[in-house]
mmCIF file with all atom_site columns, C-alpha atoms in Angstrom:
data_model
loop_
_atom_site.group_PDB
_atom_site.id
_atom_site.type_symbol
_atom_site.label_atom_id
_atom_site.label_alt_id
_atom_site.label_comp_id
_atom_site.label_asym_id
_atom_site.label_entity_id
_atom_site.label_seq_id
_atom_site.pdbx_PDB_ins_code
_atom_site.Cartn_x
_atom_site.Cartn_y
_atom_site.Cartn_z
_atom_site.occupancy
_atom_site.B_iso_or_equiv
_atom_site.pdbx_formal_charge
_atom_site.auth_seq_id
_atom_site.auth_comp_id
_atom_site.auth_asym_id
_atom_site.auth_atom_id
_atom_site.pdbx_PDB_model_num
ATOM 1   C CA . UNK W 1 1   ? 5.699  -7.826  15.035  1.00 46.00 ? 237 UNK W CA 1
ATOM 2   C CA . UNK W 1 2   ? 5.251  -9.942  11.962  1.00 54.00 ? 238 UNK W CA 1
ATOM 3   C CA . UNK W 1 3   ? 2.809  -10.244 9.102   1.00 82.00 ? 239 UNK W CA 1
ATOM 4   C CA . UNK W 1 4   ? 0.379  -7.531  8.105   1.00 85.00 ? 240 UNK W CA 1
ATOM 5   C CA . UNK W 1 5   ? 0.574  -5.642  11.417  1.00 88.00 ? 241 UNK W CA 1
ATOM 6   C CA . UNK W 1 6   ? 4.348  -5.486  11.076  1.00 91.00 ? 242 UNK W CA 1
ATOM 7   C CA . UNK W 1 7   ? 4.070  -4.242  7.497   1.00 94.00 ? 243 UNK W CA 1
ATOM 8   C CA . UNK W 1 8   ? 1.619  -1.539  8.564   1.00 95.00 ? 244 UNK W CA 1
ATOM 9   C CA . UNK W 1 9   ? 4.048  -0.444  11.286  1.00 95.00 ? 245 UNK W CA 1
ATOM 10  C CA . UNK W 1 10  ? 6.839  -0.142  8.733   1.00 97.00 ? 246 UNK W CA 1
ATOM 11  C CA . UNK W 1 11  ? 4.672  1.924   6.391   1.00 96.00 ? 247 UNK W CA 1
ATOM 12  C CA . UNK W 1 12  ? 3.540  4.185   9.243   1.00 96.00 ? 248 UNK W CA 1
ATOM 13  C CA . UNK W 1 13  ? 7.120  4.724   10.423  1.00 97.00 ? 249 UNK W CA 1
ATOM 14  C CA . UNK W 1 14  ? 8.264  5.479   6.865   1.00 97.00 ? 250 UNK W CA 1
ATOM 15  C CA . UNK W 1 15  ? 5.486  7.954   6.104   1.00 96.00 ? 251 UNK W CA 1
ATOM 16  C CA . UNK W 1 16  ? 5.784  9.676   9.487   1.00 96.00 ? 252 UNK W CA 1
ATOM 17  C CA . UNK W 1 17  ? 9.488  10.359  8.977   1.00 95.00 ? 253 UNK W CA 1
ATOM 18  C CA . UNK W 1 18  ? 9.799  10.667  5.203   1.00 95.00 ? 254 UNK W CA 1
ATOM 19  C CA . UNK W 1 19  ? 6.309  11.308  3.865   1.00 94.00 ? 255 UNK W CA 1
ATOM 20  C CA . UNK W 1 20  ? 7.112  14.468  1.938   1.00 94.00 ? 256 UNK W CA 1
ATOM 21  C CA . UNK W 1 21  ? 6.765  14.773  -1.803  1.00 96.00 ? 257 UNK W CA 1
ATOM 22  C CA . UNK W 1 22  ? 9.737  16.119  -3.694  1.00 96.00 ? 258 UNK W CA 1
ATOM 23  C CA . UNK W 1 23  ? 7.539  18.955  -4.956  1.00 97.00 ? 259 UNK W CA 1
ATOM 24  C CA . UNK W 1 24  ? 6.834  20.048  -1.381  1.00 96.00 ? 260 UNK W CA 1
ATOM 25  C CA . UNK W 1 25  ? 10.513 19.790  -0.489  1.00 96.00 ? 261 UNK W CA 1
ATOM 26  C CA . UNK W 1 26  ? 11.321 22.043  -3.457  1.00 96.00 ? 262 UNK W CA 1
ATOM 27  C CA . UNK W 1 27  ? 8.827  24.662  -2.244  1.00 96.00 ? 263 UNK W CA 1
ATOM 28  C CA . UNK W 1 28  ? 6.212  23.902  -4.896  1.00 97.00 ? 264 UNK W CA 1
ATOM 29  C CA . UNK W 1 29  ? 2.619  24.220  -3.757  1.00 96.00 ? 265 UNK W CA 1
ATOM 30  C CA . UNK W 1 30  ? 1.268  21.809  -6.321  1.00 96.00 ? 266 UNK W CA 1
ATOM 31  C CA . UNK W 1 31  ? -1.947 22.925  -7.993  1.00 97.00 ? 267 UNK W CA 1
ATOM 32  C CA . UNK W 1 32  ? -3.490 22.330  -11.386 1.00 98.00 ? 268 UNK W CA 1
ATOM 33  C CA . UNK W 1 33  ? -2.275 25.700  -12.652 1.00 98.00 ? 269 UNK W CA 1
ATOM 34  C CA . UNK W 1 34  ? 0.481  26.489  -15.172 1.00 98.00 ? 270 UNK W CA 1
ATOM 35  C CA . UNK W 1 35  ? 3.340  27.699  -12.970 1.00 98.00 ? 271 UNK W CA 1
ATOM 36  C CA . UNK W 1 36  ? 3.460  24.919  -10.331 1.00 98.00 ? 272 UNK W CA 1
ATOM 37  C CA . UNK W 1 37  ? 2.983  22.280  -13.025 1.00 98.00 ? 273 UNK W CA 1
ATOM 38  C CA . UNK W 1 38  ? 5.902  23.736  -14.963 1.00 98.00 ? 274 UNK W CA 1
ATOM 39  C CA . UNK W 1 39  ? 8.065  23.891  -11.858 1.00 98.00 ? 275 UNK W CA 1
ATOM 40  C CA . UNK W 1 40  ? 7.247  20.220  -11.251 1.00 98.00 ? 276 UNK W CA 1
ATOM 41  C CA . UNK W 1 41  ? 8.318  19.369  -14.804 1.00 98.00 ? 277 UNK W CA 1
ATOM 42  C CA . UNK W 1 42  ? 11.651 21.129  -14.220 1.00 98.00 ? 278 UNK W CA 1
ATOM 43  C CA . UNK W 1 43  ? 12.083 19.329  -10.897 1.00 98.00 ? 279 UNK W CA 1
ATOM 44  C CA . UNK W 1 44  ? 11.364 15.953  -12.521 1.00 97.00 ? 280 UNK W CA 1
ATOM 45  C CA . UNK W 1 45  ? 13.953 16.760  -15.183 1.00 97.00 ? 281 UNK W CA 1
ATOM 46  C CA . UNK W 1 46  ? 16.568 17.593  -12.542 1.00 97.00 ? 282 UNK W CA 1
ATOM 47  C CA . UNK W 1 47  ? 15.769 14.574  -10.363 1.00 95.00 ? 283 UNK W CA 1
ATOM 48  C CA . UNK W 1 48  ? 16.062 12.174  -13.285 1.00 93.00 ? 284 UNK W CA 1
ATOM 49  C CA . UNK W 1 49  ? 19.813 12.775  -13.691 1.00 90.00 ? 285 UNK W CA 1
ATOM 50  C CA . UNK W 1 50  ? 22.378 10.665  -11.847 1.00 84.00 ? 286 UNK W CA 1
ATOM 51  C CA . UNK W 1 51  ? 22.652 13.182  -9.063  1.00 87.00 ? 287 UNK W CA 1
ATOM 52  C CA . UNK W 1 52  ? 21.582 13.229  -5.419  1.00 89.00 ? 288 UNK W CA 1
ATOM 53  C CA . UNK W 1 53  ? 17.982 14.182  -4.734  1.00 90.00 ? 289 UNK W CA 1
ATOM 54  C CA . UNK W 1 54  ? 18.794 17.055  -2.336  1.00 92.00 ? 290 UNK W CA 1
ATOM 55  C CA . UNK W 1 55  ? 21.032 18.625  -4.990  1.00 94.00 ? 291 UNK W CA 1
ATOM 56  C CA . UNK W 1 56  ? 18.287 18.432  -7.603  1.00 95.00 ? 292 UNK W CA 1
ATOM 57  C CA . UNK W 1 57  ? 15.805 19.978  -5.153  1.00 96.00 ? 293 UNK W CA 1
ATOM 58  C CA . UNK W 1 58  ? 18.272 22.776  -4.307  1.00 97.00 ? 294 UNK W CA 1
ATOM 59  C CA . UNK W 1 59  ? 18.795 23.443  -8.007  1.00 97.00 ? 295 UNK W CA 1
ATOM 60  C CA . UNK W 1 60  ? 15.041 23.663  -8.596  1.00 97.00 ? 296 UNK W CA 1
ATOM 61  C CA . UNK W 1 61  ? 14.805 26.188  -5.775  1.00 97.00 ? 297 UNK W CA 1
ATOM 62  C CA . UNK W 1 62  ? 17.731 28.170  -7.224  1.00 97.00 ? 298 UNK W CA 1
ATOM 63  C CA . UNK W 1 63  ? 16.050 28.363  -10.646 1.00 98.00 ? 299 UNK W CA 1
ATOM 64  C CA . UNK W 1 64  ? 12.888 29.641  -8.975  1.00 97.00 ? 300 UNK W CA 1
ATOM 65  C CA . UNK W 1 65  ? 14.836 32.237  -6.983  1.00 97.00 ? 301 UNK W CA 1
ATOM 66  C CA . UNK W 1 66  ? 16.498 33.381  -10.209 1.00 97.00 ? 302 UNK W CA 1
ATOM 67  C CA . UNK W 1 67  ? 13.043 34.089  -11.618 1.00 97.00 ? 303 UNK W CA 1
ATOM 68  C CA . UNK W 1 68  ? 13.056 31.120  -13.999 1.00 97.00 ? 304 UNK W CA 1
ATOM 69  C CA . UNK W 1 69  ? 9.723  29.856  -12.750 1.00 96.00 ? 305 UNK W CA 1
ATOM 70  C CA . UNK W 1 70  ? 7.707  29.679  -15.966 1.00 97.00 ? 306 UNK W CA 1
ATOM 71  C CA . UNK W 1 71  ? 8.527  28.565  -19.516 1.00 98.00 ? 307 UNK W CA 1
ATOM 72  C CA . UNK W 1 72  ? 8.530  32.060  -20.971 1.00 98.00 ? 308 UNK W CA 1
ATOM 73  C CA . UNK W 1 73  ? 11.146 33.296  -18.521 1.00 98.00 ? 309 UNK W CA 1
ATOM 74  C CA . UNK W 1 74  ? 13.156 30.094  -18.847 1.00 98.00 ? 310 UNK W CA 1
ATOM 75  C CA . UNK W 1 75  ? 13.236 30.392  -22.627 1.00 98.00 ? 311 UNK W CA 1
ATOM 76  C CA . UNK W 1 76  ? 14.079 34.098  -22.496 1.00 98.00 ? 312 UNK W CA 1
ATOM 77  C CA . UNK W 1 77  ? 16.974 33.612  -20.071 1.00 98.00 ? 313 UNK W CA 1
ATOM 78  C CA . UNK W 1 78  ? 20.452 33.226  -21.497 1.00 97.00 ? 314 UNK W CA 1
ATOM 79  C CA . UNK W 1 79  ? 22.180 29.872  -21.407 1.00 97.00 ? 315 UNK W CA 1
ATOM 80  C CA . UNK W 1 80  ? 24.692 31.341  -18.937 1.00 96.00 ? 316 UNK W CA 1
ATOM 81  C CA . UNK W 1 81  ? 21.932 32.551  -16.634 1.00 97.00 ? 317 UNK W CA 1
ATOM 82  C CA . UNK W 1 82  ? 20.542 29.032  -16.504 1.00 97.00 ? 318 UNK W CA 1
ATOM 83  C CA . UNK W 1 83  ? 24.015 27.556  -15.900 1.00 96.00 ? 319 UNK W CA 1
ATOM 84  C CA . UNK W 1 84  ? 24.670 30.045  -13.101 1.00 96.00 ? 320 UNK W CA 1
ATOM 85  C CA . UNK W 1 85  ? 21.361 29.312  -11.373 1.00 96.00 ? 321 UNK W CA 1
ATOM 86  C CA . UNK W 1 86  ? 21.984 25.565  -11.542 1.00 96.00 ? 322 UNK W CA 1
ATOM 87  C CA . UNK W 1 87  ? 25.466 26.111  -10.151 1.00 95.00 ? 323 UNK W CA 1
ATOM 88  C CA . UNK W 1 88  ? 24.118 28.062  -7.188  1.00 95.00 ? 324 UNK W CA 1
ATOM 89  C CA . UNK W 1 89  ? 22.000 25.004  -6.404  1.00 94.00 ? 325 UNK W CA 1
ATOM 90  C CA . UNK W 1 90  ? 25.079 22.793  -6.544  1.00 94.00 ? 326 UNK W CA 1
ATOM 91  C CA . UNK W 1 91  ? 23.961 21.135  -9.789  1.00 93.00 ? 327 UNK W CA 1
ATOM 92  C CA . UNK W 1 92  ? 27.344 21.284  -11.477 1.00 84.00 ? 328 UNK W CA 1
ATOM 93  C CA . UNK W 1 93  ? 28.024 17.906  -13.015 1.00 79.00 ? 329 UNK W CA 1
ATOM 94  C CA . UNK W 1 94  ? 25.316 18.259  -15.675 1.00 82.00 ? 330 UNK W CA 1
ATOM 95  C CA . UNK W 1 95  ? 24.790 22.005  -15.590 1.00 86.00 ? 331 UNK W CA 1
ATOM 96  C CA . UNK W 1 96  ? 25.792 22.889  -19.159 1.00 94.00 ? 332 UNK W CA 1
ATOM 97  C CA . UNK W 1 97  ? 23.768 20.150  -20.863 1.00 94.00 ? 333 UNK W CA 1
ATOM 98  C CA . UNK W 1 98  ? 20.830 20.694  -18.527 1.00 96.00 ? 334 UNK W CA 1
ATOM 99  C CA . UNK W 1 99  ? 20.840 24.450  -19.157 1.00 97.00 ? 335 UNK W CA 1
ATOM 100 C CA . UNK W 1 100 ? 20.508 23.747  -22.885 1.00 97.00 ? 336 UNK W CA 1
ATOM 101 C CA . UNK W 1 101 ? 17.755 21.171  -22.363 1.00 97.00 ? 337 UNK W CA 1
ATOM 102 C CA . UNK W 1 102 ? 15.761 23.447  -20.057 1.00 98.00 ? 338 UNK W CA 1
ATOM 103 C CA . UNK W 1 103 ? 15.772 26.169  -22.706 1.00 98.00 ? 339 UNK W CA 1
ATOM 104 C CA . UNK W 1 104 ? 14.721 23.761  -25.459 1.00 98.00 ? 340 UNK W CA 1
ATOM 105 C CA . UNK W 1 105 ? 12.009 22.186  -23.296 1.00 98.00 ? 341 UNK W CA 1
ATOM 106 C CA . UNK W 1 106 ? 10.572 25.596  -22.411 1.00 98.00 ? 342 UNK W CA 1
ATOM 107 C CA . UNK W 1 107 ? 10.434 26.542  -26.085 1.00 98.00 ? 343 UNK W CA 1
ATOM 108 C CA . UNK W 1 108 ? 8.656  23.278  -26.928 1.00 98.00 ? 344 UNK W CA 1
ATOM 109 C CA . UNK W 1 109 ? 6.106  23.836  -24.181 1.00 98.00 ? 345 UNK W CA 1
ATOM 110 C CA . UNK W 1 110 ? 5.459  27.377  -25.410 1.00 98.00 ? 346 UNK W CA 1
ATOM 111 C CA . UNK W 1 111 ? 5.258  26.474  -29.090 1.00 98.00 ? 347 UNK W CA 1
ATOM 112 C CA . UNK W 1 112 ? 3.132  23.341  -28.797 1.00 98.00 ? 348 UNK W CA 1
ATOM 113 C CA . UNK W 1 113 ? 1.015  23.861  -25.701 1.00 98.00 ? 349 UNK W CA 1
ATOM 114 C CA . UNK W 1 114 ? 1.088  27.615  -25.159 1.00 98.00 ? 350 UNK W CA 1
ATOM 115 C CA . UNK W 1 115 ? 3.221  27.228  -22.037 1.00 98.00 ? 351 UNK W CA 1
ATOM 116 C CA . UNK W 1 116 ? 0.455  25.325  -20.224 1.00 98.00 ? 352 UNK W CA 1
ATOM 117 C CA . UNK W 1 117 ? 0.911  21.660  -19.277 1.00 98.00 ? 353 UNK W CA 1
ATOM 118 C CA . UNK W 1 118 ? -2.842 21.374  -18.797 1.00 98.00 ? 354 UNK W CA 1
ATOM 119 C CA . UNK W 1 119 ? -3.106 21.465  -22.594 1.00 98.00 ? 355 UNK W CA 1
ATOM 120 C CA . UNK W 1 120 ? -0.695 18.533  -22.793 1.00 98.00 ? 356 UNK W CA 1
ATOM 121 C CA . UNK W 1 121 ? -2.927 16.757  -20.291 1.00 98.00 ? 357 UNK W CA 1
ATOM 122 C CA . UNK W 1 122 ? -5.981 17.492  -22.435 1.00 98.00 ? 358 UNK W CA 1
ATOM 123 C CA . UNK W 1 123 ? -4.202 16.112  -25.497 1.00 98.00 ? 359 UNK W CA 1
ATOM 124 C CA . UNK W 1 124 ? -3.550 12.843  -23.654 1.00 98.00 ? 360 UNK W CA 1
ATOM 125 C CA . UNK W 1 125 ? -7.293 12.692  -22.881 1.00 96.00 ? 361 UNK W CA 1
ATOM 126 C CA . UNK W 1 126 ? -7.002 10.507  -19.792 1.00 94.00 ? 362 UNK W CA 1
ATOM 127 C CA . UNK W 1 127 ? -4.574 8.009   -21.364 1.00 96.00 ? 363 UNK W CA 1
ATOM 128 C CA . UNK W 1 128 ? -1.639 7.686   -18.955 1.00 96.00 ? 364 UNK W CA 1
ATOM 129 C CA . UNK W 1 129 ? 0.565  5.949   -21.532 1.00 96.00 ? 365 UNK W CA 1
ATOM 130 C CA . UNK W 1 130 ? -0.014 8.851   -23.930 1.00 97.00 ? 366 UNK W CA 1
ATOM 131 C CA . UNK W 1 131 ? 0.662  11.314  -21.135 1.00 97.00 ? 367 UNK W CA 1
ATOM 132 C CA . UNK W 1 132 ? 3.941  9.515   -20.443 1.00 96.00 ? 368 UNK W CA 1
ATOM 133 C CA . UNK W 1 133 ? 4.847  9.577   -24.143 1.00 98.00 ? 369 UNK W CA 1
ATOM 134 C CA . UNK W 1 134 ? 4.155  13.300  -24.464 1.00 98.00 ? 370 UNK W CA 1
ATOM 135 C CA . UNK W 1 135 ? 6.238  14.099  -21.383 1.00 98.00 ? 371 UNK W CA 1
ATOM 136 C CA . UNK W 1 136 ? 9.149  12.202  -22.886 1.00 97.00 ? 372 UNK W CA 1
ATOM 137 C CA . UNK W 1 137 ? 9.144  14.573  -25.859 1.00 97.00 ? 373 UNK W CA 1
ATOM 138 C CA . UNK W 1 138 ? 10.700 17.244  -23.653 1.00 98.00 ? 374 UNK W CA 1
ATOM 139 C CA . UNK W 1 139 ? 14.495 17.293  -23.995 1.00 97.00 ? 375 UNK W CA 1
ATOM 140 C CA . UNK W 1 140 ? 16.059 15.781  -20.880 1.00 95.00 ? 376 UNK W CA 1
ATOM 141 C CA . UNK W 1 141 ? 12.826 14.137  -19.688 1.00 96.00 ? 377 UNK W CA 1
ATOM 142 C CA . UNK W 1 142 ? 13.279 10.444  -20.409 1.00 94.00 ? 378 UNK W CA 1
ATOM 143 C CA . UNK W 1 143 ? 11.446 7.478   -18.895 1.00 95.00 ? 379 UNK W CA 1
ATOM 144 C CA . UNK W 1 144 ? 12.728 8.316   -15.407 1.00 94.00 ? 380 UNK W CA 1
ATOM 145 C CA . UNK W 1 145 ? 11.732 11.974  -15.615 1.00 96.00 ? 381 UNK W CA 1
ATOM 146 C CA . UNK W 1 146 ? 8.267  11.109  -16.901 1.00 97.00 ? 382 UNK W CA 1
ATOM 147 C CA . UNK W 1 147 ? 7.817  8.594   -14.074 1.00 95.00 ? 383 UNK W CA 1
ATOM 148 C CA . UNK W 1 148 ? 8.842  11.180  -11.477 1.00 95.00 ? 384 UNK W CA 1
ATOM 149 C CA . UNK W 1 149 ? 6.436  13.757  -12.890 1.00 97.00 ? 385 UNK W CA 1
ATOM 150 C CA . UNK W 1 150 ? 3.529  11.292  -12.919 1.00 97.00 ? 386 UNK W CA 1
ATOM 151 C CA . UNK W 1 151 ? 4.348  10.058  -9.414  1.00 95.00 ? 387 UNK W CA 1
ATOM 152 C CA . UNK W 1 152 ? 4.057  13.610  -8.070  1.00 96.00 ? 388 UNK W CA 1
ATOM 153 C CA . UNK W 1 153 ? 1.333  15.057  -10.299 1.00 97.00 ? 389 UNK W CA 1
ATOM 154 C CA . UNK W 1 154 ? -1.167 12.334  -9.356  1.00 95.00 ? 390 UNK W CA 1
ATOM 155 C CA . UNK W 1 155 ? -2.100 14.553  -6.410  1.00 91.00 ? 391 UNK W CA 1
ATOM 156 C CA . UNK W 1 156 ? -3.776 16.983  -8.853  1.00 96.00 ? 392 UNK W CA 1
ATOM 157 C CA . UNK W 1 157 ? -4.216 14.832  -11.976 1.00 96.00 ? 393 UNK W CA 1
ATOM 158 C CA . UNK W 1 158 ? -6.230 11.863  -10.662 1.00 93.00 ? 394 UNK W CA 1
ATOM 159 C CA . UNK W 1 159 ? -5.997 9.937   -13.923 1.00 94.00 ? 395 UNK W CA 1
ATOM 160 C CA . UNK W 1 160 ? -2.239 9.596   -13.331 1.00 93.00 ? 396 UNK W CA 1
ATOM 161 C CA . UNK W 1 161 ? -2.804 7.587   -10.160 1.00 88.00 ? 397 UNK W CA 1
ATOM 162 C CA . UNK W 1 162 ? -2.722 5.657   -8.063  1.00 89.00 ? 398 UNK W CA 1
ATOM 163 C CA . UNK W 1 163 ? 0.939  5.612   -9.071  1.00 85.00 ? 399 UNK W CA 1
ATOM 164 C CA . UNK W 1 164 ? 3.432  3.424   -7.206  1.00 92.00 ? 400 UNK W CA 1
ATOM 165 C CA . UNK W 1 165 ? 6.178  3.054   -9.785  1.00 92.00 ? 401 UNK W CA 1
ATOM 166 C CA . UNK W 1 166 ? 9.184  0.782   -10.178 1.00 92.00 ? 402 UNK W CA 1
ATOM 167 C CA . UNK W 1 167 ? 11.504 2.969   -8.084  1.00 93.00 ? 403 UNK W CA 1
ATOM 168 C CA . UNK W 1 168 ? 8.969  3.071   -5.240  1.00 95.00 ? 404 UNK W CA 1
ATOM 169 C CA . UNK W 1 169 ? 8.651  -0.716  -5.421  1.00 96.00 ? 405 UNK W CA 1
ATOM 170 C CA . UNK W 1 170 ? 12.435 -0.968  -5.030  1.00 95.00 ? 406 UNK W CA 1
ATOM 171 C CA . UNK W 1 171 ? 12.054 0.907   -1.759  1.00 96.00 ? 407 UNK W CA 1
ATOM 172 C CA . UNK W 1 172 ? 9.307  -1.460  -0.681  1.00 97.00 ? 408 UNK W CA 1
ATOM 173 C CA . UNK W 1 173 ? 11.599 -4.387  -1.346  1.00 96.00 ? 409 UNK W CA 1
ATOM 174 C CA . UNK W 1 174 ? 14.376 -2.834  0.731   1.00 96.00 ? 410 UNK W CA 1
ATOM 175 C CA . UNK W 1 175 ? 11.919 -2.483  3.613   1.00 96.00 ? 411 UNK W CA 1
ATOM 176 C CA . UNK W 1 176 ? 10.646 -6.052  3.352   1.00 95.00 ? 412 UNK W CA 1
ATOM 177 C CA . UNK W 1 177 ? 7.242  -4.820  2.178   1.00 96.00 ? 413 UNK W CA 1
ATOM 178 C CA . UNK W 1 178 ? 5.168  -6.424  -0.577  1.00 95.00 ? 414 UNK W CA 1
ATOM 179 C CA . UNK W 1 179 ? 6.208  -5.217  -4.012  1.00 92.00 ? 415 UNK W CA 1
ATOM 180 C CA . UNK W 1 180 ? 2.634  -4.896  -5.171  1.00 92.00 ? 416 UNK W CA 1
ATOM 181 C CA . UNK W 1 181 ? 1.096  -1.428  -5.589  1.00 93.00 ? 417 UNK W CA 1
ATOM 182 C CA . UNK W 1 182 ? -2.405 -2.399  -4.466  1.00 93.00 ? 418 UNK W CA 1
ATOM 183 C CA . UNK W 1 183 ? -1.145 -4.108  -1.302  1.00 94.00 ? 419 UNK W CA 1
ATOM 184 C CA . UNK W 1 184 ? 1.093  -1.150  -0.469  1.00 96.00 ? 420 UNK W CA 1
ATOM 185 C CA . UNK W 1 185 ? -1.760 1.319   -0.905  1.00 94.00 ? 421 UNK W CA 1
ATOM 186 C CA . UNK W 1 186 ? -3.948 -0.840  1.341   1.00 95.00 ? 422 UNK W CA 1
ATOM 187 C CA . UNK W 1 187 ? -1.246 -0.908  4.035   1.00 94.00 ? 423 UNK W CA 1
ATOM 188 C CA . UNK W 1 188 ? -0.933 2.879   3.825   1.00 93.00 ? 424 UNK W CA 1
ATOM 189 C CA . UNK W 1 189 ? -4.613 3.452   4.539   1.00 91.00 ? 425 UNK W CA 1
ATOM 190 C CA . UNK W 1 190 ? -5.555 7.060   3.838   1.00 88.00 ? 426 UNK W CA 1
ATOM 191 C CA . UNK W 1 191 ? -2.048 8.199   2.904   1.00 94.00 ? 427 UNK W CA 1
ATOM 192 C CA . UNK W 1 192 ? -2.023 9.936   -0.466  1.00 94.00 ? 428 UNK W CA 1
ATOM 193 C CA . UNK W 1 193 ? -0.365 7.755   -3.121  1.00 95.00 ? 429 UNK W CA 1
ATOM 194 C CA . UNK W 1 194 ? 2.027  10.589  -4.055  1.00 95.00 ? 430 UNK W CA 1
ATOM 195 C CA . UNK W 1 195 ? 3.202  10.833  -0.439  1.00 96.00 ? 431 UNK W CA 1
ATOM 196 C CA . UNK W 1 196 ? 3.575  7.067   -0.061  1.00 96.00 ? 432 UNK W CA 1
ATOM 197 C CA . UNK W 1 197 ? 5.467  6.782   -3.335  1.00 95.00 ? 433 UNK W CA 1
ATOM 198 C CA . UNK W 1 198 ? 7.870  9.589   -2.462  1.00 96.00 ? 434 UNK W CA 1
ATOM 199 C CA . UNK W 1 199 ? 8.609  8.001   0.913   1.00 96.00 ? 435 UNK W CA 1
ATOM 200 C CA . UNK W 1 200 ? 9.268  4.628   -0.716  1.00 97.00 ? 436 UNK W CA 1
ATOM 201 C CA . UNK W 1 201 ? 11.549 6.241   -3.281  1.00 96.00 ? 437 UNK W CA 1
ATOM 202 C CA . UNK W 1 202 ? 13.560 7.842   -0.482  1.00 95.00 ? 438 UNK W CA 1
ATOM 203 C CA . UNK W 1 203 ? 14.002 4.362   1.014   1.00 96.00 ? 439 UNK W CA 1
ATOM 204 C CA . UNK W 1 204 ? 15.118 3.053   -2.376  1.00 95.00 ? 440 UNK W CA 1
ATOM 205 C CA . UNK W 1 205 ? 17.700 5.795   -2.789  1.00 92.00 ? 441 UNK W CA 1
ATOM 206 C CA . UNK W 1 206 ? 19.078 5.911   0.766   1.00 93.00 ? 442 UNK W CA 1
ATOM 207 C CA . UNK W 1 207 ? 19.766 2.771   2.785   1.00 93.00 ? 443 UNK W CA 1
ATOM 208 C CA . UNK W 1 208 ? 19.910 4.870   5.977   1.00 95.00 ? 444 UNK W CA 1
ATOM 209 C CA . UNK W 1 209 ? 16.260 5.813   5.442   1.00 95.00 ? 445 UNK W CA 1
ATOM 210 C CA . UNK W 1 210 ? 15.346 2.139   5.173   1.00 95.00 ? 446 UNK W CA 1
ATOM 211 C CA . UNK W 1 211 ? 17.411 1.098   8.187   1.00 95.00 ? 447 UNK W CA 1
ATOM 212 C CA . UNK W 1 212 ? 16.096 3.923   10.372  1.00 95.00 ? 448 UNK W CA 1
ATOM 213 C CA . UNK W 1 213 ? 12.522 3.101   9.347   1.00 97.00 ? 449 UNK W CA 1
ATOM 214 C CA . UNK W 1 214 ? 12.889 -0.559  10.253  1.00 95.00 ? 450 UNK W CA 1
ATOM 215 C CA . UNK W 1 215 ? 14.387 0.319   13.651  1.00 95.00 ? 451 UNK W CA 1
ATOM 216 C CA . UNK W 1 216 ? 11.580 2.774   14.371  1.00 94.00 ? 452 UNK W CA 1
ATOM 217 C CA . UNK W 1 217 ? 8.904  0.290   13.327  1.00 93.00 ? 453 UNK W CA 1
ATOM 218 C CA . UNK W 1 218 ? 10.405 -2.389  15.574  1.00 92.00 ? 454 UNK W CA 1
ATOM 219 C CA . UNK W 1 219 ? 10.394 0.011   18.525  1.00 89.00 ? 455 UNK W CA 1
ATOM 220 C CA . UNK W 1 220 ? 6.715  0.879   18.219  1.00 80.00 ? 456 UNK W CA 1
#
C-alpha cells in the first residue's frame, strides 16, 4: 500500500503493538490527583537521562515499591534510601546524582506548591510555555524531562495537548510518516494523543520497533 492508506496502516500497526504510555508501563494510573501526577514527574525525570527506557520505568517502579511515592516521603527519605531504590531498578549510572535531585525536587514541590502539581498547573493558568518553564525549575527536569511530562500528562491536562513533540516526530520520520503533528493525529483517528506520541517515541528510540511495525503494516 502507498499514500494515505499505507500511512494509516503503519500508524495502526504501531499503536496496536506499542500504544502504551510510559506512565501505564510504570504502573501509574494517571489521574488529576497529587500522587499519580508526582509519580509521573519522577518518571519523566528518570526517562530524561541518557539511559534505556525500560531501566527508567523499572527504577520508577522500585521507588514506588520503596514507599517513595509522594514528595513528602521522597524528601523525608535518606539519600542512601533513594540510591538503594534506584539501584534495585537497575538505575545505577546516574543513581547518586539522581538521588540528590529527587530529594531537592520534592522539597521544592512541597515548599512552593504544597506538594501538589495541580497548584503548579493553576499558576501556569493554561499557558503551556509557562507550564514547561515551571517544570524545568525542578532539579534534574530539563527540556527533555518537561517534554516527557507534558507528552504524558495531556491525557488529564487537556491544555497540554494535543502534544506530538520533537522526539515523537523523529519516530514518525523513521517510519516514513509525515512529520507534522496535525497530519499524524488525523492518521491516528480516535487514538489518544498521549498514546500515539508514546508509540512514536518508542519507534524513535528503538529501530527494531520501527522495522517490526513496517513489516506488520506491509502484511496487513
